[in-house]
Tab-separated table of C-alpha atoms and ligand atoms in Angstrom:
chain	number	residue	atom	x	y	z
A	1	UNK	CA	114.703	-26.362	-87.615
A	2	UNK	CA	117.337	-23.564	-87.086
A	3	UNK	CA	117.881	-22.852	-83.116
A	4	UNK	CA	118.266	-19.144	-84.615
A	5	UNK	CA	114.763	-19.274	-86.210
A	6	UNK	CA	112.833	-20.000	-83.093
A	7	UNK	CA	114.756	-17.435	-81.445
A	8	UNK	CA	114.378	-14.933	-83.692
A	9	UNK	CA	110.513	-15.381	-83.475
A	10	UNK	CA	110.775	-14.934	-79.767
A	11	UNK	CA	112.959	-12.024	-79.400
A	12	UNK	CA	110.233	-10.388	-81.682
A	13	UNK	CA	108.172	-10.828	-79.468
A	14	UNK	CA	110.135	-10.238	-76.133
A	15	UNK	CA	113.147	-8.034	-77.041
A	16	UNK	CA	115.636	-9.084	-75.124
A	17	UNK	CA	116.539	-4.980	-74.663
A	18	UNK	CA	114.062	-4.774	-72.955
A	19	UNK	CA	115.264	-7.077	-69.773
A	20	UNK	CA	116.436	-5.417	-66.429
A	21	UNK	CA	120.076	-4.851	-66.208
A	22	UNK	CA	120.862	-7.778	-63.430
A	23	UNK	CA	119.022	-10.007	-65.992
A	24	UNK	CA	120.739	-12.832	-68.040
A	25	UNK	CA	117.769	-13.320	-70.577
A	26	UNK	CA	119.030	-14.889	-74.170
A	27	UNK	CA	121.104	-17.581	-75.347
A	28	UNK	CA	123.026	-19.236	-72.237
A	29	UNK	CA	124.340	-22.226	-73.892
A	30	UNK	CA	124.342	-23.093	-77.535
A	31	UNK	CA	124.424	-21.485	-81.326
A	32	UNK	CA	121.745	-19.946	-83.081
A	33	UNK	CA	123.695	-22.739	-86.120
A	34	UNK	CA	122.122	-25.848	-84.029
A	35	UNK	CA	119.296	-27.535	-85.520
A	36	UNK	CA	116.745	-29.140	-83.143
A	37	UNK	CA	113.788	-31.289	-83.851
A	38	UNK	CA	111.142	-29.845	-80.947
A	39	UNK	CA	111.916	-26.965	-78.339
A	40	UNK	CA	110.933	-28.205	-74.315
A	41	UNK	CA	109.800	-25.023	-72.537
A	42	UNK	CA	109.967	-24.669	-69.174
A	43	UNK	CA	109.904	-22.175	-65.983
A	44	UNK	CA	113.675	-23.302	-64.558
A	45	UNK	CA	116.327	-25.134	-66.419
A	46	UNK	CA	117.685	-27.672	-64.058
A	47	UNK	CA	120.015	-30.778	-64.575
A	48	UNK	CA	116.379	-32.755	-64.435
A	49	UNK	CA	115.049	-30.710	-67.940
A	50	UNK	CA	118.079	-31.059	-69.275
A	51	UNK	CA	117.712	-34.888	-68.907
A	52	UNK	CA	114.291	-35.048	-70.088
A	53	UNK	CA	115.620	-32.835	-73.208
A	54	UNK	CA	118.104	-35.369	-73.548
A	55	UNK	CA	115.752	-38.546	-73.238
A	56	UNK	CA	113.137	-37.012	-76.152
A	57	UNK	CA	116.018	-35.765	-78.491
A	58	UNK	CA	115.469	-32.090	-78.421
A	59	UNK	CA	118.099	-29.552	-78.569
A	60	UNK	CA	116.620	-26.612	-77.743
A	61	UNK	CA	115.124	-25.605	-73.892
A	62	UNK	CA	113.020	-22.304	-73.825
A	63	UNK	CA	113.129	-21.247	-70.007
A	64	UNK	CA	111.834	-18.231	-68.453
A	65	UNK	CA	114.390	-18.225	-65.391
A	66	UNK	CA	118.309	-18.009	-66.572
A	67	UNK	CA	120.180	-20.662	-64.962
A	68	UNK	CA	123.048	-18.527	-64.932
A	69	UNK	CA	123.068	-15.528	-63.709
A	70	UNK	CA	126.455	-14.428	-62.411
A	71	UNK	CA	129.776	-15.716	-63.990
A	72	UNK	CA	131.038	-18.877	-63.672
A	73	UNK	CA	134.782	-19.493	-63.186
A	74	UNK	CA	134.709	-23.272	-63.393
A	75	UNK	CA	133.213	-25.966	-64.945
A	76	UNK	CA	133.895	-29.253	-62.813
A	77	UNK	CA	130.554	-30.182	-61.806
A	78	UNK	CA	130.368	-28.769	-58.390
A	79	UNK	CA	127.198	-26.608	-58.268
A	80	UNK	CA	123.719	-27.710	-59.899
A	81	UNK	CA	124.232	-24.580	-62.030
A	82	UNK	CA	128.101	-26.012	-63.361
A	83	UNK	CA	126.267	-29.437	-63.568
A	84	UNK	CA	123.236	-28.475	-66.043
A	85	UNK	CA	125.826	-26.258	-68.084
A	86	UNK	CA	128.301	-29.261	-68.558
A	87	UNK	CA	125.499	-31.561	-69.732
A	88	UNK	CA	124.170	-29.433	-72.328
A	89	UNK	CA	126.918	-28.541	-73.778
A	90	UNK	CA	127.920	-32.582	-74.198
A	91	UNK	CA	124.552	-33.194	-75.335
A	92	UNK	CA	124.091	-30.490	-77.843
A	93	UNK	CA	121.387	-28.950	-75.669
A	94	UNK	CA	120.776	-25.023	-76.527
A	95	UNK	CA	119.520	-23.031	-73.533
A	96	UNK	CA	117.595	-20.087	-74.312
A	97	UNK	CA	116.197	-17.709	-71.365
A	98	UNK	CA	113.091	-15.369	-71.542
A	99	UNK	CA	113.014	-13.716	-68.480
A	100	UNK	CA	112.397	-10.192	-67.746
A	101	UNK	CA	112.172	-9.571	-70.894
A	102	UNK	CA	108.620	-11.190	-70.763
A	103	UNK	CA	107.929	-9.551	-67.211
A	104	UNK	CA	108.264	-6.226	-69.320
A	105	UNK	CA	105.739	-6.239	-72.178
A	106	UNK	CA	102.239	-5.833	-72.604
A	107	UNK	CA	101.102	-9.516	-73.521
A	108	UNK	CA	103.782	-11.223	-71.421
A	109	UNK	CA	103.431	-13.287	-68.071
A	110	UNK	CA	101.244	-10.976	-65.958
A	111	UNK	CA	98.748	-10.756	-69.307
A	112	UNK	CA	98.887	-14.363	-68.318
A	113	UNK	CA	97.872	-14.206	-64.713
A	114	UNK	CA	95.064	-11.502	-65.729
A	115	UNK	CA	93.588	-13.873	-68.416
A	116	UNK	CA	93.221	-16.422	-65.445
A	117	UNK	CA	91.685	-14.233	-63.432
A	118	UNK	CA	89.151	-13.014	-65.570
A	119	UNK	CA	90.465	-9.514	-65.850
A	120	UNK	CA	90.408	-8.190	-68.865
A	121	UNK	CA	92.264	-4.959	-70.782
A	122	UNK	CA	94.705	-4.673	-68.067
A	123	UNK	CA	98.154	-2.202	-68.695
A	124	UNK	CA	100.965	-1.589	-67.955
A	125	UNK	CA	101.882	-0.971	-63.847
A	126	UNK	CA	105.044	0.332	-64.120
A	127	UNK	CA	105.502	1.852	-67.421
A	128	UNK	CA	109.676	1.727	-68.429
A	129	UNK	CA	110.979	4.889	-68.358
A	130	UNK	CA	113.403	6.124	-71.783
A	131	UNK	CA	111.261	3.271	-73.959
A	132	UNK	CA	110.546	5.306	-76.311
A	133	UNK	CA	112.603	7.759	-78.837
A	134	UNK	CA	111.616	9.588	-81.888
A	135	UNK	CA	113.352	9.747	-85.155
A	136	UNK	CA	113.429	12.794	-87.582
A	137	UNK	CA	114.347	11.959	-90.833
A	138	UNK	CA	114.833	14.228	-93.765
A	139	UNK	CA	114.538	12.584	-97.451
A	140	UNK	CA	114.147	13.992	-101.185
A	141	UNK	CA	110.190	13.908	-101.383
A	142	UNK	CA	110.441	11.072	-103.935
A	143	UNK	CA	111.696	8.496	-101.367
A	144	UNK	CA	109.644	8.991	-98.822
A	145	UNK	CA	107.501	5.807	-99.346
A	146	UNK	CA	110.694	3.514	-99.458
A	147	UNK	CA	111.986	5.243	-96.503
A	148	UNK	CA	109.075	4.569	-94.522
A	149	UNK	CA	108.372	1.252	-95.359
A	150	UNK	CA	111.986	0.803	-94.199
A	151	UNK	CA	111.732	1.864	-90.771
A	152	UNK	CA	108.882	0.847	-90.159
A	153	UNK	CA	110.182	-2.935	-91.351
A	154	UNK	CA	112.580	-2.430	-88.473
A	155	UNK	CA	110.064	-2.355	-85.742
A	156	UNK	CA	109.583	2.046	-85.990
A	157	UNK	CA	106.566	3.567	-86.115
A	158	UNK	CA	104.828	1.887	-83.297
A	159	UNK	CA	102.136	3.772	-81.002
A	160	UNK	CA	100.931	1.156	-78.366
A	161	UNK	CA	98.825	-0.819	-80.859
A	162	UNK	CA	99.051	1.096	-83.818
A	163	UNK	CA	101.492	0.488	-86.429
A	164	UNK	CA	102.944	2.545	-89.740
A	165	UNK	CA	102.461	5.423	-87.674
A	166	UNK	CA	104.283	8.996	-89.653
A	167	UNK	CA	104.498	12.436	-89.363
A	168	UNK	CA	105.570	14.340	-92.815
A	169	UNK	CA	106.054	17.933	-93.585
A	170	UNK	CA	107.478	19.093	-96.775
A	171	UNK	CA	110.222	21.900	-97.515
A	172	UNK	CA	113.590	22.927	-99.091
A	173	UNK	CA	116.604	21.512	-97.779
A	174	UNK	CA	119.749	22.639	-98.655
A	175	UNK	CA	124.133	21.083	-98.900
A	176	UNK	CA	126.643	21.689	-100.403
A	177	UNK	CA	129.715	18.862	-100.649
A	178	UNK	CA	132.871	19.368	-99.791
A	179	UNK	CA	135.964	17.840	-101.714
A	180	UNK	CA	136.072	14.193	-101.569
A	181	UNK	CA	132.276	14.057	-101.644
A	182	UNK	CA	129.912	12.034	-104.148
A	183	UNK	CA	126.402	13.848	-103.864
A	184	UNK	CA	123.935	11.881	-105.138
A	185	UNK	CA	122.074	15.412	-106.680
A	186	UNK	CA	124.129	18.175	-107.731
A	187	UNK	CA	127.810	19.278	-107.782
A	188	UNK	CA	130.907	19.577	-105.005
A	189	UNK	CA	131.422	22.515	-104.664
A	190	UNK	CA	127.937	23.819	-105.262
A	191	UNK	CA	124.747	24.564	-103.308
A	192	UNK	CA	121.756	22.531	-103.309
A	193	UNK	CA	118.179	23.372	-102.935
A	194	UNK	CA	116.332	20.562	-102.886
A	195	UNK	CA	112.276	19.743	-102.097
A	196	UNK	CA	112.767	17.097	-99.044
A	197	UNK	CA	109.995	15.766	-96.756
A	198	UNK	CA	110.965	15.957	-92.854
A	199	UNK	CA	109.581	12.096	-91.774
A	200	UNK	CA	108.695	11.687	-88.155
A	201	UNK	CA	108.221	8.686	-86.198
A	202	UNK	CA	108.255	7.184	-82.765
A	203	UNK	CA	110.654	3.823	-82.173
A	204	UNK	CA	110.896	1.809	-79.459
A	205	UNK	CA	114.012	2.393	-78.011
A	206	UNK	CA	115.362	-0.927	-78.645
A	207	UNK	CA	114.821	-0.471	-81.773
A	208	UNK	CA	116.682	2.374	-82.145
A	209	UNK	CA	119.984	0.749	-84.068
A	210	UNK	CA	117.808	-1.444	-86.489
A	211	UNK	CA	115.704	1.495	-87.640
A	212	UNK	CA	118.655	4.018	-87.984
A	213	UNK	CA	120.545	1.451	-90.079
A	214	UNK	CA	117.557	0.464	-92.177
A	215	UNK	CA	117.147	4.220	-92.767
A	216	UNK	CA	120.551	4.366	-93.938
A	217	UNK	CA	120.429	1.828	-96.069
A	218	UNK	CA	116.501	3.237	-97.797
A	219	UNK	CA	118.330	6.958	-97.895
A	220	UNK	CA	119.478	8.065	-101.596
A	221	UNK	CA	122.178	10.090	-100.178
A	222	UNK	CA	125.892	9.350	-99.235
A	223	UNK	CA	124.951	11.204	-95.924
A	224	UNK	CA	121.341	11.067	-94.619
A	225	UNK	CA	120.408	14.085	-92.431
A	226	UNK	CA	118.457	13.397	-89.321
A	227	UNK	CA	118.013	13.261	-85.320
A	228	UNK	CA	117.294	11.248	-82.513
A	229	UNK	CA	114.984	13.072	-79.458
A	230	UNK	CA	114.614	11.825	-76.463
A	231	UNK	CA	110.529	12.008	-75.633
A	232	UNK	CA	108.611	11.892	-72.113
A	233	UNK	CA	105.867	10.007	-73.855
A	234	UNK	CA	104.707	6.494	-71.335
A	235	UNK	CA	105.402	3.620	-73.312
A	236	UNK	CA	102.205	2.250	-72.538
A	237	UNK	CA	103.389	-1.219	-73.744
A	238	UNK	CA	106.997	-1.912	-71.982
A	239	UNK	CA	107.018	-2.082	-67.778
A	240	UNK	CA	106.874	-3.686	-65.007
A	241	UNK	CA	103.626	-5.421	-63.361
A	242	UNK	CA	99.436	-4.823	-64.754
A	243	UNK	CA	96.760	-3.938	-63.435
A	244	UNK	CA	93.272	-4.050	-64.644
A	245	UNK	CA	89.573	-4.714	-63.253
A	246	UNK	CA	87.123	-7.678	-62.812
A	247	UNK	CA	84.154	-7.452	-64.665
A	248	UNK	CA	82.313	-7.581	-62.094
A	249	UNK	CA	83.460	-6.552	-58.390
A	250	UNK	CA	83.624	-9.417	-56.276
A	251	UNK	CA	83.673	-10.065	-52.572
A	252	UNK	CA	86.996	-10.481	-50.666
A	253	UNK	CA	86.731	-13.594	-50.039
A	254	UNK	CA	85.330	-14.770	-52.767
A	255	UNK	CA	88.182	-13.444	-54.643
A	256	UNK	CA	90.284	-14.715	-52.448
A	257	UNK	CA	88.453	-18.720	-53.088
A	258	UNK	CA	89.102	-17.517	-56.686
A	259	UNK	CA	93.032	-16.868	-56.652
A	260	UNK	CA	93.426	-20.293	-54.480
A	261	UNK	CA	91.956	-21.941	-57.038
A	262	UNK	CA	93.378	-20.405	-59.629
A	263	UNK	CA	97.235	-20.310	-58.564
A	264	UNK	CA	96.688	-23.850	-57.116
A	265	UNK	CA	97.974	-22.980	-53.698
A	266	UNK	CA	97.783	-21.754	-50.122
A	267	UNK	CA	97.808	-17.764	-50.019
A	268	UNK	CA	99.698	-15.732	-47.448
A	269	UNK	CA	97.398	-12.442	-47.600
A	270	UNK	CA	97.083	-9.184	-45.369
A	271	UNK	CA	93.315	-8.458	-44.267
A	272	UNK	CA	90.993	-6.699	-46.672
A	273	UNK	CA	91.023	-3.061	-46.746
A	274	UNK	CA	87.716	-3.138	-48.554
A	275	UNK	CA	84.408	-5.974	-48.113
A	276	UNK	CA	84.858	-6.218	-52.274
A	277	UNK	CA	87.482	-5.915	-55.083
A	278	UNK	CA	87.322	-4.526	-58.311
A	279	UNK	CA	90.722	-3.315	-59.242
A	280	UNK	CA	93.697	-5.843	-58.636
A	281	UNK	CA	97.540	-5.561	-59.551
A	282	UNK	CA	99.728	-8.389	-59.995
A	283	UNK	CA	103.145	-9.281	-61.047
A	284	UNK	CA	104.436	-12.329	-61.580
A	285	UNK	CA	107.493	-12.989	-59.248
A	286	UNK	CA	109.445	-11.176	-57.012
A	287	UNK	CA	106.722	-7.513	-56.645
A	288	UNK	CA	107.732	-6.470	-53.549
A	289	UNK	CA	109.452	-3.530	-55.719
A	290	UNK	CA	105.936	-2.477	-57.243
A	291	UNK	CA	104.390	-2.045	-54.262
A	292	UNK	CA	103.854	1.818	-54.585
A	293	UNK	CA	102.653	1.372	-58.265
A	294	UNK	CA	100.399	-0.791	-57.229
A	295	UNK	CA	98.991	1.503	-54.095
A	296	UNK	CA	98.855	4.591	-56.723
A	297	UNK	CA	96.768	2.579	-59.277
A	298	UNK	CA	94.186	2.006	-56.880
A	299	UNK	CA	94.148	-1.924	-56.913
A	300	UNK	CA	92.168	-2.867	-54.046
A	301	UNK	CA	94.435	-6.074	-54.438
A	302	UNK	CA	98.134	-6.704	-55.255
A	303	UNK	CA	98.545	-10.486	-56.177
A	304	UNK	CA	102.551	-11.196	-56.478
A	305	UNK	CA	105.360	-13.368	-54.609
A	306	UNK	CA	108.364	-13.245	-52.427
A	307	UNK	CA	107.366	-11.251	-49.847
A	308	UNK	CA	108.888	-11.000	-46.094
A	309	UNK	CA	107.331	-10.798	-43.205
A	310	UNK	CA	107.928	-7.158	-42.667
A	311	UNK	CA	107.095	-5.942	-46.206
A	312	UNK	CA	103.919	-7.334	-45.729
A	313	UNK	CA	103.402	-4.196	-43.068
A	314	UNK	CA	103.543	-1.791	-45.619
A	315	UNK	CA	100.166	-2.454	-47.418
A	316	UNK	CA	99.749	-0.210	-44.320
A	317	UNK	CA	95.571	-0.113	-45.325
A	318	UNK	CA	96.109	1.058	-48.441
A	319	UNK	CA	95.279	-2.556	-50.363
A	320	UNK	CA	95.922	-6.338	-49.523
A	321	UNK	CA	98.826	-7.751	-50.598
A	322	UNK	CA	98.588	-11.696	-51.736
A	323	UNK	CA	101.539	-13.737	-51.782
A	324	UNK	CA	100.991	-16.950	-54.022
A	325	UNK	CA	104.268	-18.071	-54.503
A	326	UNK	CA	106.853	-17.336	-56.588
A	327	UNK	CA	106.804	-21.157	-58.537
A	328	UNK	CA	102.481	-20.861	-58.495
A	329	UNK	CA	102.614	-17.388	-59.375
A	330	UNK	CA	104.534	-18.043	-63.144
A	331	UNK	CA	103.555	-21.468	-63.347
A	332	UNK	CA	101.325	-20.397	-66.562
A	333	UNK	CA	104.262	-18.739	-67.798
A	334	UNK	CA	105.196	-22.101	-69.200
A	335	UNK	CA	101.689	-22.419	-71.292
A	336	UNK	CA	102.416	-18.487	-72.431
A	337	UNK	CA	105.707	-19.474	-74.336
A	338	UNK	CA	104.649	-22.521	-75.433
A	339	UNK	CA	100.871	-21.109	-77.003
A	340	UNK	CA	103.225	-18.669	-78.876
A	341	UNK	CA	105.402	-20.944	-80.692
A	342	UNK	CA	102.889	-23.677	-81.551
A	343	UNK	CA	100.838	-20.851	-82.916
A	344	UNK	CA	104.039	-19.275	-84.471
A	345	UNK	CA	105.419	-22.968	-85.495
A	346	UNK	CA	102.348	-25.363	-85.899
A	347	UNK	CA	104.045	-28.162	-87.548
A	348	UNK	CA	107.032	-27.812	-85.219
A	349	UNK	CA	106.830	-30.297	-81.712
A	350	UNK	CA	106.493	-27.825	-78.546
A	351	UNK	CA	106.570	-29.699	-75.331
A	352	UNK	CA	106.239	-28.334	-71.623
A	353	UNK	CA	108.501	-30.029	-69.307
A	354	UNK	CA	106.785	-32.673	-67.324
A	355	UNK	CA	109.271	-31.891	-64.151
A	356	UNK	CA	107.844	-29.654	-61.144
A	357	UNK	CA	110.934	-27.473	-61.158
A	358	UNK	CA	109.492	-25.571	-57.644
A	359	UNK	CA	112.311	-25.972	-54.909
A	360	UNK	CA	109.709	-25.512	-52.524
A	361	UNK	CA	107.468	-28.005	-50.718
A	362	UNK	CA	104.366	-27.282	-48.292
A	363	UNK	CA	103.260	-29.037	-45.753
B	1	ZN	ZN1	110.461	-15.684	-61.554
């Protein structure tokens, strides 16, 4: 299969707009032209995957961490990041990264963590602010069902999980071409009256460029009339972190028992604020940020990683913060991305990586 086809299915799925700006999500190493016979997913890309991608001749690695992340200035094998580049370029080995890009949608790696927990229509913590735009779009009334099925192709139209969603109002728009014009109805030099529908929908904002230039191409007219407005609406699908409830409120630390086992791993916790929980806020990763989202939503419990010693002073009573790990805490990331494309690519061979990529030992 096409390295391009894979990725295509996953950018649908995590648009790669939609990463943070220190982010290096997408292809790292590779073209979209390669062909590969499986895809190994995988939470870090190091010179060990790359080896194992190497032994069971596949050409494509889907990890959620970006090996590189900064530039690199040379290529002689002197950092582990230099070394894994060099070796998958020689061995044809495409790198693709999915990394915040996944942290920041609905069903990404924190719907992961609240499946195994048991928690069940969580949302969005941190809802990303600017997500969402709208488009106003004004068309001769007779191409309005072309001109919606065309924007709506290109991923407008969306309202959290409803789809095809339109606005029309009908009226008489008016133009008159100038020399050097072709106008599709009438004559240069001449004003037009004609019966036009004003369409109305709400894009994603990454979708902003596909849906004006699918538009474009739908319109009749040498020069389609419309605007772009910038909307308040929360973009109750694209942000950082979730939070949802158990269904059933459990002791502390029986919850507590239930995340160990869970995650796999010793917890570093701050006392209970509360003898039960009910509400509980994760994010996978580094969620020290979140921290305040997390506190406003009311989670009795915020389950993340990476915190230090005096962040963990600032749950401050207000909820107990768990700290799983960074490795434990997107370790089901892995399973996530590779669910997706065996459900997306059944006859296609999806591996997960049989190396523990976690630089981090306990004792
Ligand atoms: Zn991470």
């Amino acid at each position: 299969m096409r390295i391009g086809e894979i990725i295509q299915e996953l950018e649908l799925w995590a648009p790669p707009a939609l990463q943070e700006s220190y982010d290096n999500s997408g292809l790292i190493v590779g073209s979209r032209d390669w062909e590969t016979d499986g895809v190994l997913v995988a939470l870090d890309c190091l010179e060990s995957v790359v080896d194992e991608a190497i032994t069971k001749n596949i050409h494509l690695i889907v990890a959620h961490h970006p090996i590189v992340f900064g530039g690199l200035k040379r290529f002689n094998g002197s950092s582990y990041i230099e070394r894994v580049v060099m070796k998958a370029i020689k061995h044809d080995v495409a790198i693709y990264a999915i990394h915040t890009n996944l942290d920041n949608v609905l069903w990404g790696v924190n719907a992961k963590i609240m499946e195994l927990l048991g928690i069940q229509n969580h949302s969005i913590l941190s809802p990303m602010k600017g997500a969402l735009k709208k488009f106003q779009v004004y068309v001769p009334v007779a191409s309005v069902a072309s001109l919606e099925a065309a924007v709506f192709n290109a991923g407008g139209g969306k309202v959290s999980a409803y789809e095809e969603c339109s606005f029309k109002t009908e009226g008489v728009g008016s133009f008159k071409g100038t020399e050097g014009t072709t106008p599709v109805i009438g004559k240069v030099g001449e004003r037009e009256f004609v019966e036009e529908a004003k369409l109305e929908f709400i894009v994603p904002a990454f979708a902003q460029r596909a849906v004006e230039k699918a538009a474009r191409t739908a319109h009749p007219y040498e020069e389609m009339a419309y605007e772009w407005l910038a909307v308040e609406n929360v973009a109750t699908q694209y942000g950082a972190g979730a939070v949802g409830e158990l269904a059933q409120e459990m002791k502390f630390d029986a919850f507590l028992a239930l995340v160990k086992k869970a995650f796999g791993t010793t917890i570093k916790y701050t006392p209970a604020v509360k003898e039960t929980v009910k509400r509980v806020a994760v994010c996978g990763g580094s969620g020290s940020f979140l921290l305040g989202a997390a506190k406003g939503s009311g989670a009795d419990v915020f389950i993340t990683a990476d915190y230090k010693y005096h962040q963990f002073f600032d749950a401050d009573g207000s909820l107990s913060i768990f700290d799983v790990g960074h490795f434990e805490s997107e370790q089901f990331t892995i399973d996530l991305i590779a669910d997706r494309l065996s459900e997306k690519f059944p006859k296609f061979a999806v591996l997960k990586t049989e190396v523990n990529t976690n630089p981090i030992q306990y004792y």
